Amino acid sequence: MNAPLLIELRTEELPPKALNQLGESLAAGVVEGLEKAQLIGSVVDYEVFAAPRRLAVLVHDVKSMQDDQHVIKKGPSVAAGWQDGEPTKALQGFARSNQVTIEQLSQINDGKQMVFAYEFTQEGQPLSVLLSEILNQAIKKLPIPKVMHWGSSTFTFVRPVHGLVMMHGSETVAGSVLGLTSQNWTLGHRFLSEEKIVFQQAADYAQQLLNEGKVVASFAERKARIEEGLQTAASELDAEVAFADGLLDEVTALVEWPVVLQAGFDERFLQVPQECLILTMQQNQKYFPLLNTNGKLINRFLLVSNLQADNPIHIIEGNERVLRARLSDAEFFFKQDQKSTLASRLPKLADVVYHNKLGNLAERVERITALSATIAPMLGADVALAKRAALLAKADLLTDMVGEFPELQGTMGKYYALHDGENAEVATAIEQHYWPRFAGDELPDNIIGTVVALADKLETLIGIWGIGLIPTGDKDPYALRRSALGILRMLMQHNLRLTPLLQAAANTFPTGQLADDTVAGVEEFMRARLAVLLQNTYAQDVVAAVMGGKVENLGELTARLEAVSVFKSLPEANTLAAANKRVHNLLKKAHLSSLPAINPELLHEPAEQALYQATEALAPEIQAALAKQDFQHALTVLTGIKAKVDAFFTDVMVMAEDEAIKYNRLALLLLLSRQMNAVADIALLNE
């Protein structure tokens, strides 16, 4: 008989940030076990439930009994199992291991040879015999970094488990998991439901919990309810919800019966930078701040309660009271910090260790400042402003507000710099020098901010790499990959060259502090990261071709990639790419890297004379196109010499016996190679 299968683990409050993943993983593990046991078909329909005090899965259309199975166990080959008219030890051992005689074995073709086999019918087992072990195996696969014991039990789980439901249709499936015996009832909401919820049918699980237990069991459904409630409440106030990454999921994992409520705080707190208030509400209290149509914080907020009350005033006032204390702390930190200027805090940076091999934070600021002075002229930025911004960039790390909320570093520096009377560009740069903070984050829109952001990330990358802390696998504690991508994006935006900047960063460190190969190693690392970044938009071979050309000015990359993409679609592209590969191989074999003078008098064959004339004629046209960054034209003109290249390789023996003729032809090919690869190494293009 096929029927829905329900499994529920009733627990104490589960870790909110892991709840959804735990629910999905448990369901996937159970389904995988049922599939292996052949208790469900190839098309699987199941529902996942994850609430603060329970993980559950409902799998539709599960068999109560396995089908009988025809089993074939393969043994040794016939040749190896029967020799000189007698069974070998291998065949005897195979029969003995299956508790049968040799006469009971059959011979089958396994697709390669004839082998001995034991064929039998294995009787199917009932679900009740298999389910406990299926669930145990699913539990073992859960992503639980740290387990715990409870009571006198020897079992472990992410939180204590107090109830187990295993039902198939209307029947309770006998079994024991985590020391608990299966039952057909559970408990609902901790405060809104008191009676046991007894299930008559497994399929009624979610509806009964909703109606009798005041529990919305589905994580997705609870999240949708909360989001709808937040949006409705915000629209009533003509405001928008300030969502934070992961906050909605976390709140969804904290409540079983979500009720959205409106609350407020004293308007005087709006004098504190809104970033501080928003972070306090979101991070400490799990509230949802509200913004007006101009993006400014208003003194109203939304909270999600786990209780439903006829008059929720006490819930609202209690939350307002807690938030008032939090906001008072933020107000105090802000006022205290403003009593000292950022500049007055600079000497204390010497007391903060950056890294024991790289010195203190004051020394790091000196390096960033020196590097900013080098970068500023490259971007046409004011050197004095760039140096001032770099000097003050880390001073807010010593403030009380950033000590309480490290996420506000840079942001608070901007506010304090403005309060101190610093130049507005300097203040903005202090905030933006941390940008981009993550993949896809916005780049600094302030030129001084760009200068200091580059200096900060370059100093980090060169310094940390130079003392041997190179990223390996998924280990990157200093986020060097993130710094590299941020640098690359800024270089591409501002048409800057990578190698000189890496060397300039290395020059800010004392001699001997960094490994000798630091610059070369970082450059190779960054070019590899750049290739990965570009492959998100362009074909892999197109990226390889452009990167193979060792482009220095990263601002040209997009135009080169677009040009190569178009060139690749031309009918002549494949032939020219193949010819380029052949040229590469010949030059590599001859070890010819410098261009000797070509002697036209040694070009005897009409095909090589024609190719020489065509290549010479191309040179000024390609150089003019490169000067204008018209990479499309520089590649397109190559199609005009396709016939001459084909004729050359058909009619001319490059590796002639006469050394002078051979090297003259190789010099011609080197000239051709440089023209063909002026934009990209087209030999790397795939057909």
XYZ file of C-alpha atoms in Angstrom:
687
model
C 0.000 0.000 0.000
C 1.267 3.466 -0.898
C 0.598 6.391 1.441
C 2.209 9.626 2.690
C 5.069 9.195 5.170
C 5.501 11.719 7.998
C 8.626 12.081 10.107
C 8.990 14.741 12.802
C 11.768 15.393 15.316
C 10.465 17.643 18.112
C 13.332 19.501 19.727
C 14.256 22.401 21.918
C 14.891 25.727 20.130
C 17.106 25.081 17.115
C 19.894 27.455 15.973
C 18.023 30.085 13.919
C 20.742 30.708 11.337
C 20.964 26.991 10.559
C 17.280 26.044 10.804
C 16.293 26.160 7.142
C 19.386 24.243 6.045
C 18.800 21.613 8.732
C 15.243 21.100 7.502
C 16.265 20.815 3.867
C 19.152 18.466 4.694
C 17.035 16.162 6.851
C 14.373 15.901 4.143
C 16.983 15.244 1.447
C 18.585 12.532 3.582
C 15.290 10.795 4.238
C 14.303 10.906 0.564
C 17.713 9.559 -0.444
C 17.327 6.663 1.999
C 13.839 5.847 0.738
C 15.089 5.884 -2.852
C 17.957 3.508 -2.054
C 15.521 1.199 -0.272
C 13.287 1.347 -3.362
C 10.334 2.510 -1.302
C 9.515 5.456 -3.597
C 9.446 5.921 -7.343
C 11.702 7.976 -9.570
C 9.415 11.023 -9.311
C 9.524 12.169 -5.674
C 7.044 14.588 -4.126
C 7.824 15.768 -0.611
C 7.338 18.744 1.724
C 9.909 20.171 4.130
C 8.982 21.620 7.516
C 11.350 23.520 9.782
C 10.170 25.519 12.796
C 12.030 26.642 15.932
C 11.160 23.434 17.814
C 10.780 20.852 15.081
C 12.172 19.416 11.868
C 9.823 17.376 9.719
C 9.318 15.948 6.260
C 6.212 14.612 4.529
C 6.998 12.281 1.618
C 4.026 11.464 -0.577
C 3.391 8.039 -2.119
C 5.694 5.803 -0.051
C 5.393 2.021 -0.207
C 4.658 0.026 2.945
C 6.730 -2.884 1.631
C 9.647 -3.265 -0.733
C 8.999 -5.252 -3.908
C 10.714 -8.618 -4.177
C 13.978 -8.179 -6.040
C 15.830 -10.428 -8.441
C 19.447 -10.212 -7.257
C 22.513 -11.219 -9.270
C 25.841 -11.511 -7.469
C 28.752 -11.790 -9.881
C 31.712 -14.025 -9.129
C 34.969 -14.945 -10.880
C 35.151 -15.376 -14.637
C 34.529 -18.819 -16.048
C 38.157 -18.987 -17.177
C 39.414 -18.160 -13.680
C 36.826 -20.231 -11.826
C 37.130 -23.552 -13.645
C 40.496 -24.985 -14.652
C 41.596 -28.497 -15.619
C 38.066 -29.756 -15.103
C 38.000 -28.606 -11.467
C 36.643 -25.532 -9.628
C 39.365 -23.155 -8.480
C 39.704 -21.831 -4.942
C 38.263 -18.528 -6.141
C 35.064 -20.204 -7.326
C 34.805 -22.364 -4.209
C 35.184 -19.269 -2.016
C 32.499 -17.397 -3.973
C 30.029 -20.287 -3.555
C 30.878 -20.647 0.131
C 30.394 -16.921 0.798
C 26.893 -17.161 -0.633
C 26.143 -20.425 1.221
C 25.355 -22.355 -1.961
C 26.908 -25.194 -3.900
C 28.794 -24.667 -7.152
C 25.965 -26.461 -8.943
C 23.563 -23.738 -7.837
C 25.616 -21.064 -9.603
C 24.826 -19.912 -13.140
C 26.977 -18.500 -15.918
C 26.160 -15.106 -17.417
C 27.794 -12.606 -19.750
C 28.682 -9.420 -17.865
C 29.274 -7.508 -21.097
C 32.963 -8.364 -21.252
C 33.211 -12.061 -20.502
C 31.380 -15.069 -19.130
C 31.301 -15.132 -15.317
C 29.858 -17.298 -12.588
C 26.889 -15.739 -10.784
C 24.512 -16.457 -7.954
C 20.945 -15.471 -8.811
C 18.164 -15.406 -6.257
C 14.969 -13.589 -5.299
C 15.291 -11.327 -2.264
C 12.055 -10.888 -0.406
C 11.089 -7.252 0.156
C 11.189 -5.848 3.694
C 8.480 -3.733 5.312
C 8.881 0.020 5.842
C 8.767 -0.509 9.624
C 11.980 -2.547 9.489
C 13.862 -0.021 7.366
C 12.655 3.428 8.455
C 14.550 3.864 11.727
C 17.883 3.193 10.033
C 16.975 5.461 7.105
C 16.290 8.295 9.572
C 19.434 7.555 11.572
C 21.549 7.803 8.428
C 19.841 11.061 7.425
C 20.582 12.523 10.873
C 24.258 11.569 10.590
C 24.522 13.584 7.354
C 23.097 16.802 8.819
C 25.459 19.810 8.691
C 25.874 20.094 12.464
C 29.258 21.578 13.448
C 28.730 20.965 17.167
C 26.435 18.407 18.820
C 25.230 18.179 22.428
C 24.088 15.585 24.959
C 20.977 15.994 27.092
C 19.874 14.391 30.334
C 21.342 10.955 30.911
C 21.077 10.100 27.209
C 24.130 8.967 25.274
C 22.634 10.258 22.038
C 23.707 13.554 20.469
C 22.017 16.124 18.277
C 22.215 19.844 17.589
C 19.632 20.390 20.378
C 17.841 18.015 22.787
C 15.158 15.944 21.054
C 11.965 15.199 22.990
C 9.589 13.654 20.490
C 9.544 11.427 17.415
C 6.661 10.998 14.982
C 6.818 8.360 12.233
C 3.511 7.743 10.469
C 2.639 6.041 7.199
C -0.853 7.036 6.193
C -2.950 6.404 9.306
C -0.505 3.934 10.845
C 2.264 4.700 13.335
C 5.496 3.163 12.083
C 7.187 1.331 14.927
C 10.792 2.308 15.519
C 13.296 4.051 17.726
C 15.599 6.967 16.882
C 17.831 8.977 19.237
C 16.474 6.909 22.112
C 12.873 7.903 21.377
C 10.030 5.582 20.413
C 7.843 6.567 17.500
C 4.424 8.034 18.274
C 1.511 9.674 16.449
C 1.313 12.949 18.397
C 3.258 16.138 18.898
C 3.026 19.442 20.775
C 2.173 22.809 19.287
C 3.145 26.381 20.168
C 4.892 26.699 23.524
C 2.351 29.256 24.845
C -0.625 29.243 22.475
C -1.256 25.480 22.489
C -1.460 23.161 25.497
C -3.008 19.888 24.341
C -1.327 17.079 22.487
C -1.960 17.138 18.751
C -2.848 13.593 17.681
C -2.589 12.808 13.988
C -5.113 10.553 12.327
C -3.440 10.860 8.947
C 0.163 11.750 8.111
C -1.027 14.085 5.358
C -2.875 16.235 7.943
C 0.364 17.262 9.692
C 0.715 20.886 8.553
C -3.004 21.706 8.761
C -3.418 20.234 12.243
C -0.376 22.086 13.544
C -1.763 25.279 12.079
C -5.315 24.841 13.423
C -4.695 23.122 16.740
C -1.100 23.996 17.541
C -0.743 27.591 16.327
C 2.424 26.599 14.460
C 3.168 27.443 10.830
C 5.392 24.435 10.208
C 6.669 25.376 6.741
C 9.680 27.698 6.812
C 8.801 29.092 3.390
C 5.179 29.748 4.388
C 6.198 31.485 7.626
C 8.690 33.640 5.755
C 6.067 34.637 3.195
C 3.588 35.516 5.964
C 6.170 37.662 7.757
C 7.227 39.459 4.590
C 3.615 40.169 3.650
C 2.881 41.450 7.160
C 5.945 43.700 7.117
C 5.077 45.178 3.735
C 1.469 45.769 4.746
C 2.443 47.486 7.995
C 5.076 49.600 6.228
C 2.611 50.762 3.583
C 0.241 51.900 6.323
C 3.005 54.238 7.504
C 3.943 55.265 3.950
C 7.398 53.806 4.574
C 9.726 51.100 3.298
C 11.247 48.245 5.278
C 15.034 48.323 5.685
C 15.842 44.657 5.159
C 19.245 43.268 6.103
C 20.927 40.218 4.597
C 19.679 37.131 6.385
C 17.497 39.008 8.905
C 14.190 37.826 7.437
C 15.388 34.215 7.449
C 16.664 34.542 11.011
C 13.386 36.000 12.297
C 11.476 33.292 10.420
C 13.531 30.737 12.335
C 12.731 32.361 15.689
C 8.936 32.293 15.594
C 6.297 29.583 15.181
C 3.257 31.876 14.938
C 4.432 35.205 13.449
C 2.566 38.393 14.310
C 3.880 41.691 12.886
C 3.542 44.683 15.238
C 4.325 48.386 14.916
C 6.337 50.229 17.549
C 8.331 53.448 17.889
C 11.192 55.252 19.635
C 11.982 58.787 20.769
C 12.589 61.146 17.855
C 15.703 62.555 19.555
C 17.615 59.398 18.666
C 17.412 60.377 14.998
C 20.267 62.809 15.729
C 22.537 59.743 15.843
C 23.704 58.557 12.379
C 20.971 56.297 11.047
C 23.453 53.529 10.213
C 24.065 53.118 13.969
C 20.372 52.967 14.780
C 19.563 50.585 11.935
C 22.382 48.231 12.888
C 21.304 48.301 16.543
C 17.726 47.405 15.621
C 18.632 44.723 13.116
C 21.611 43.074 14.769
C 20.779 43.287 18.462
C 16.989 43.181 18.488
C 16.024 41.566 15.167
C 13.685 44.476 14.393
C 12.872 45.905 10.986
C 13.649 49.658 10.706
C 11.514 51.851 8.461
C 12.660 54.451 5.927
C 10.725 57.307 4.393
C 10.529 57.890 0.642
C 13.876 59.748 0.787
C 15.607 56.784 2.390
C 15.787 58.454 5.799
C 15.090 56.519 8.985
C 11.826 57.336 10.777
C 11.156 56.769 14.477
C 8.876 53.800 13.855
C 9.903 50.172 13.455
C 8.340 46.732 13.004
C 8.827 43.673 15.149
C 7.736 40.077 14.677
C 6.223 38.587 17.808
C 5.779 34.886 18.512
C 2.611 35.638 20.469
C -0.891 36.619 19.455
C -2.754 38.854 21.907
C -6.063 40.684 21.791
C -4.238 43.778 23.009
C -0.499 43.596 22.161
C 0.314 46.884 23.914
C 2.432 45.155 26.572
C 4.447 43.342 23.918
C 5.002 46.593 22.040
C 5.946 48.587 25.137
C 8.327 45.878 26.309
C 10.177 45.900 23.001
C 10.250 49.701 22.919
C 11.768 49.723 26.408
C 14.521 47.327 25.405
C 15.278 49.285 22.227
C 15.367 52.578 24.149
C 18.251 51.241 26.235
C 20.109 50.111 23.132
C 19.642 53.423 21.350
C 20.735 55.292 24.457
C 23.997 53.376 24.352
C 24.479 54.303 20.695
C 23.707 57.946 21.488
C 26.233 57.905 24.331
C 28.967 56.355 22.153
C 28.342 58.906 19.421
C 28.558 61.885 21.776
C 31.629 60.545 23.564
C 33.473 59.841 20.314
C 32.915 63.399 19.119
C 34.845 64.757 22.100
C 38.105 63.651 20.419
C 39.066 64.306 16.808
C 40.149 61.547 14.478
C 43.559 63.184 14.141
C 44.072 63.134 17.912
C 43.620 59.350 17.902
C 46.425 58.681 15.410
C 49.260 58.185 17.949
C 47.255 55.384 19.611
C 47.338 53.373 16.371
C 50.918 52.487 17.287
C 49.522 50.494 20.232
C 47.426 48.278 17.947
C 49.231 45.298 16.414
C 48.345 44.764 12.755
C 50.435 41.619 12.327
C 53.505 40.558 14.250
C 55.478 40.330 10.988
C 54.112 43.572 9.525
C 54.150 45.870 12.522
C 51.445 47.989 14.114
C 48.484 49.826 12.674
C 50.334 53.159 12.623
C 53.013 51.634 10.384
C 50.337 50.234 8.118
C 48.731 53.680 7.833
C 52.132 55.123 6.861
C 52.388 52.598 4.026
C 48.820 53.298 2.833
C 49.491 57.041 2.929
C 52.716 56.724 0.921
C 51.028 54.471 -1.623
C 48.070 56.867 -1.905
C 50.503 59.661 -2.763
C 51.842 57.479 -5.610
C 48.419 56.496 -6.961
C 46.751 59.915 -6.762
C 48.570 61.470 -9.779
C 47.664 58.412 -11.879
C 43.994 59.273 -11.354
C 44.389 63.034 -11.468
C 43.474 63.270 -7.795
C 44.653 65.863 -5.289
C 47.707 64.335 -3.604
C 47.305 66.298 -0.373
C 43.665 65.237 0.036
C 44.526 61.630 -0.770
C 47.270 61.590 1.858
C 44.972 63.183 4.447
C 42.219 60.654 3.793
C 44.692 57.765 4.005
C 46.138 59.129 7.239
C 42.701 59.298 8.912
C 41.192 56.189 7.278
C 41.798 53.839 10.218
C 41.404 56.298 13.094
C 37.751 55.409 13.721
C 38.829 51.884 14.687
C 39.695 53.409 18.072
C 36.225 54.882 18.638
C 33.643 53.451 21.034
C 31.012 53.149 18.312
C 33.190 51.049 16.007
C 34.320 49.041 19.021
C 30.668 48.157 19.608
C 29.796 47.777 15.919
C 32.838 46.847 13.805
C 30.585 46.852 10.729
C 30.482 50.662 10.995
C 34.206 51.183 10.406
C 34.619 53.800 7.724
C 31.007 54.925 8.059
C 31.624 56.432 11.486
C 34.936 57.793 10.263
C 33.019 59.817 7.681
C 30.670 61.308 10.288
C 33.475 62.100 12.728
C 35.626 63.644 9.976
C 32.792 65.963 8.990
C 32.271 66.872 12.647
C 36.004 67.653 12.900
C 35.769 70.013 9.934
C 37.726 67.832 7.522
C 37.301 68.278 3.759
C 34.095 66.627 2.523
C 36.017 64.555 -0.066
C 38.308 63.306 2.677
C 35.319 62.328 4.826
C 33.662 60.471 1.938
C 36.932 58.709 1.116
C 37.253 57.456 4.696
C 33.927 55.664 4.269
C 34.460 54.477 0.712
C 38.024 53.199 1.070
C 36.533 49.912 2.315
C 34.515 49.541 -0.905
C 33.846 47.145 -2.508
C 33.276 45.118 0.648
C 32.077 41.987 -1.157
C 31.597 40.564 -4.653
C 29.200 42.735 -6.611
C 29.360 45.611 -4.110
C 29.556 49.124 -5.524
C 32.919 50.759 -6.215
C 33.924 54.100 -4.676
C 32.290 56.984 -6.524
C 34.751 59.464 -5.047
C 38.179 59.761 -6.727
C 39.970 60.224 -3.390
C 38.075 57.211 -2.086
C 39.253 55.187 -5.084
C 42.870 56.175 -4.419
C 42.760 55.142 -0.753
C 40.698 51.998 -1.491
C 43.339 50.867 -3.973
C 46.163 51.687 -1.567
C 44.468 49.891 1.329
C 43.744 46.710 -0.636
C 47.120 46.654 -2.405
C 48.945 47.046 0.907
C 46.919 44.192 2.393
C 47.446 41.908 -0.584
C 51.182 42.522 -0.977
C 51.889 42.496 2.754
C 49.962 39.375 3.715
C 51.126 37.481 0.632
C 54.692 38.629 1.176
C 54.912 37.029 4.628
C 53.710 33.704 3.259
C 49.993 33.768 4.161
C 48.873 32.725 0.687
C 45.244 31.568 0.179
C 44.924 27.796 -0.174
C 41.746 25.942 -1.070
C 38.864 27.491 0.851
C 41.196 29.053 3.419
C 41.601 32.785 2.953
C 41.513 34.337 6.453
C 42.668 37.749 5.248
C 40.192 37.815 2.329
C 42.942 38.278 -0.262
C 40.700 36.967 -3.041
C 38.127 39.620 -2.201
C 40.817 42.335 -2.115
C 42.165 41.168 -5.460
C 38.754 41.318 -7.143
C 38.099 44.764 -5.716
C 41.452 46.028 -7.020
C 40.865 44.517 -10.451
C 37.423 46.084 -10.787
C 38.812 49.505 -9.912
C 41.750 49.135 -12.299
C 39.383 48.215 -15.119
C 37.149 51.183 -14.346
C 40.019 53.683 -14.238
C 42.332 52.337 -16.996
C 45.234 51.590 -14.659
C 48.117 49.135 -15.037
C 48.521 46.302 -12.569
C 52.260 45.614 -12.421
C 53.451 49.159 -11.543
C 50.907 49.371 -8.729
C 51.970 46.038 -7.251
C 55.588 47.158 -7.336
C 54.697 50.521 -5.788
C 52.904 48.713 -2.960
C 55.886 46.437 -2.370
C 58.191 49.467 -2.237
C 56.359 50.798 0.834
C 57.621 47.870 2.934
C 61.126 47.793 4.445
C 63.746 45.896 2.461
C 63.739 42.216 3.316
C 60.340 42.214 5.038
C 58.625 40.509 2.106
C 59.579 37.440 0.077
C 61.580 38.224 -3.067
C 58.955 36.778 -5.401
C 56.023 38.619 -3.811
C 55.167 40.907 -6.731
C 55.424 38.120 -9.313
C 53.354 35.767 -7.161
C 50.629 38.323 -6.482
C 50.459 39.300 -10.152
C 50.008 35.683 -11.231
C 47.356 35.223 -8.534
C 45.487 38.347 -9.614
C 45.545 37.504 -13.299
C 44.064 34.108 -12.454
C 41.332 35.826 -10.431
C 40.762 38.237 -13.303
C 40.243 35.362 -15.727
C 37.611 33.864 -13.403
C 35.896 37.245 -13.115
C 35.791 37.744 -16.883
C 34.515 34.216 -17.566
C 31.268 35.202 -15.875
C 30.554 37.292 -18.992
C 32.727 35.998 -21.840
C 33.570 32.583 -23.305
C 36.486 30.829 -21.655
C 38.627 30.679 -24.807
C 37.996 34.367 -25.553
C 39.174 35.261 -22.039
C 42.203 32.979 -22.398
C 43.132 34.624 -25.706
C 42.939 38.156 -24.308
C 44.671 37.247 -21.041
C 47.331 35.412 -23.021
C 48.251 38.739 -24.557
C 49.321 40.021 -21.090
C 47.205 43.173 -21.231
C 48.687 45.802 -18.933
C 46.038 48.500 -19.117
C 43.054 46.698 -17.604
C 40.733 49.430 -18.819
C 41.154 48.001 -22.335
C 39.980 44.523 -21.378
C 36.300 44.920 -22.174
C 36.971 46.396 -25.609
C 39.500 43.638 -26.409
C 37.110 40.919 -25.219
C 34.271 42.315 -27.306
C 36.546 42.537 -30.362
C 37.813 38.961 -29.978
C 34.258 37.670 -29.492
C 33.253 39.239 -32.820
C 36.453 38.054 -34.554
C 35.837 34.480 -33.387
C 32.546 34.449 -35.295
C 34.224 35.344 -38.619
C 34.722 32.515 -41.157
C 38.485 33.231 -41.385
C 39.004 33.000 -37.602
C 39.501 29.241 -37.343
C 42.131 29.149 -40.099
C 44.037 32.110 -38.687
C 43.920 30.657 -35.176
C 45.265 27.329 -36.473
C 47.999 29.140 -38.406
C 48.893 31.083 -35.294
C 49.261 27.856 -33.331
C 51.577 26.516 -36.030
C 53.621 29.717 -35.917
C 53.885 29.428 -32.131
C 55.156 25.852 -32.383
C 57.760 26.676 -35.037
C 59.083 29.677 -33.107
C 59.150 27.711 -29.873
C 61.068 24.904 -31.555
C 63.574 27.390 -32.999
C 63.889 29.303 -29.673
C 63.438 32.557 -31.598
C 62.247 35.319 -29.273
C 63.926 38.420 -30.700
C 63.192 39.755 -34.170
C 66.219 39.608 -36.491
C 66.193 41.883 -39.500
C 64.341 40.321 -42.419
C 66.391 40.206 -45.617
C 63.920 40.534 -48.540
C 66.572 39.177 -50.938
C 66.439 35.801 -49.146
C 62.686 35.503 -49.749
C 62.817 33.386 -52.916
C 59.354 31.834 -52.994
C 56.436 33.908 -54.351
C 54.280 32.853 -51.356
C 56.759 34.150 -48.798
C 57.308 37.350 -50.751
C 53.547 37.950 -50.852
C 53.190 37.259 -47.113
C 56.089 39.612 -46.300
C 54.576 42.436 -48.333
C 51.137 41.909 -46.780
C 52.537 41.761 -43.232
C 54.612 44.892 -43.738
C 51.564 46.707 -45.079
C 49.499 45.604 -42.079
C 51.886 46.958 -39.448
C 51.018 50.675 -39.616
C 47.299 49.978 -39.956
C 47.261 47.723 -36.875
C 49.371 50.169 -34.853
C 47.036 53.021 -35.736
C 44.018 50.942 -34.697
C 45.685 50.011 -31.392
C 46.505 53.650 -30.693
C 42.794 54.464 -31.022
C 41.850 51.296 -29.067
C 39.931 50.161 -32.139
C 40.658 46.514 -31.425
C 37.872 45.323 -33.688
C 39.558 46.868 -36.731
C 42.991 45.583 -35.642
C 41.606 42.045 -35.743
C 39.354 42.388 -38.777
C 42.214 43.464 -41.074
C 43.877 40.120 -40.371
C 41.216 38.394 -42.443
C 42.720 40.058 -45.531
C 45.928 38.004 -45.277
C 44.274 34.615 -44.707
C 44.860 33.467 -48.294
C 48.524 34.521 -48.166
C 49.058 32.694 -44.856
C 47.473 29.552 -46.319
C 49.649 29.776 -49.430
C 52.793 30.273 -47.352
C 52.285 27.096 -45.339
C 51.333 25.176 -48.492
C 54.248 26.292 -50.686
C 57.105 27.179 -48.316
C 59.354 24.884 -46.236
C 60.136 26.982 -43.180
C 62.849 24.755 -41.730
C 65.046 24.894 -44.822
C 68.514 23.324 -44.875
C 70.096 26.700 -45.579
C 70.406 28.331 -42.120
C 70.156 31.874 -43.466
C 66.942 31.113 -45.368
C 65.476 29.212 -42.400
C 66.046 32.031 -39.921
C 64.848 34.620 -42.400
C 61.565 32.721 -42.738
C 61.315 32.345 -38.973
C 61.838 36.100 -38.620
C 58.960 36.604 -41.046
C 56.773 34.328 -38.954
C 57.737 36.208 -35.784
C 56.705 39.463 -37.456
C 53.426 37.833 -38.533
C 52.877 36.483 -35.003
C 53.240 39.927 -33.474
C 50.717 41.369 -35.895
C 48.252 38.535 -35.313
C 48.597 38.702 -31.524
C 48.573 42.480 -31.164
C 45.088 42.343 -29.622
C 45.003 38.813 -28.186
C 46.657 35.439 -28.568
C 44.201 34.139 -31.145
C 45.924 30.757 -31.148
C 44.005 30.068 -27.935
C 40.607 30.373 -29.615
C 38.658 27.135 -29.925
C 36.805 26.122 -33.049
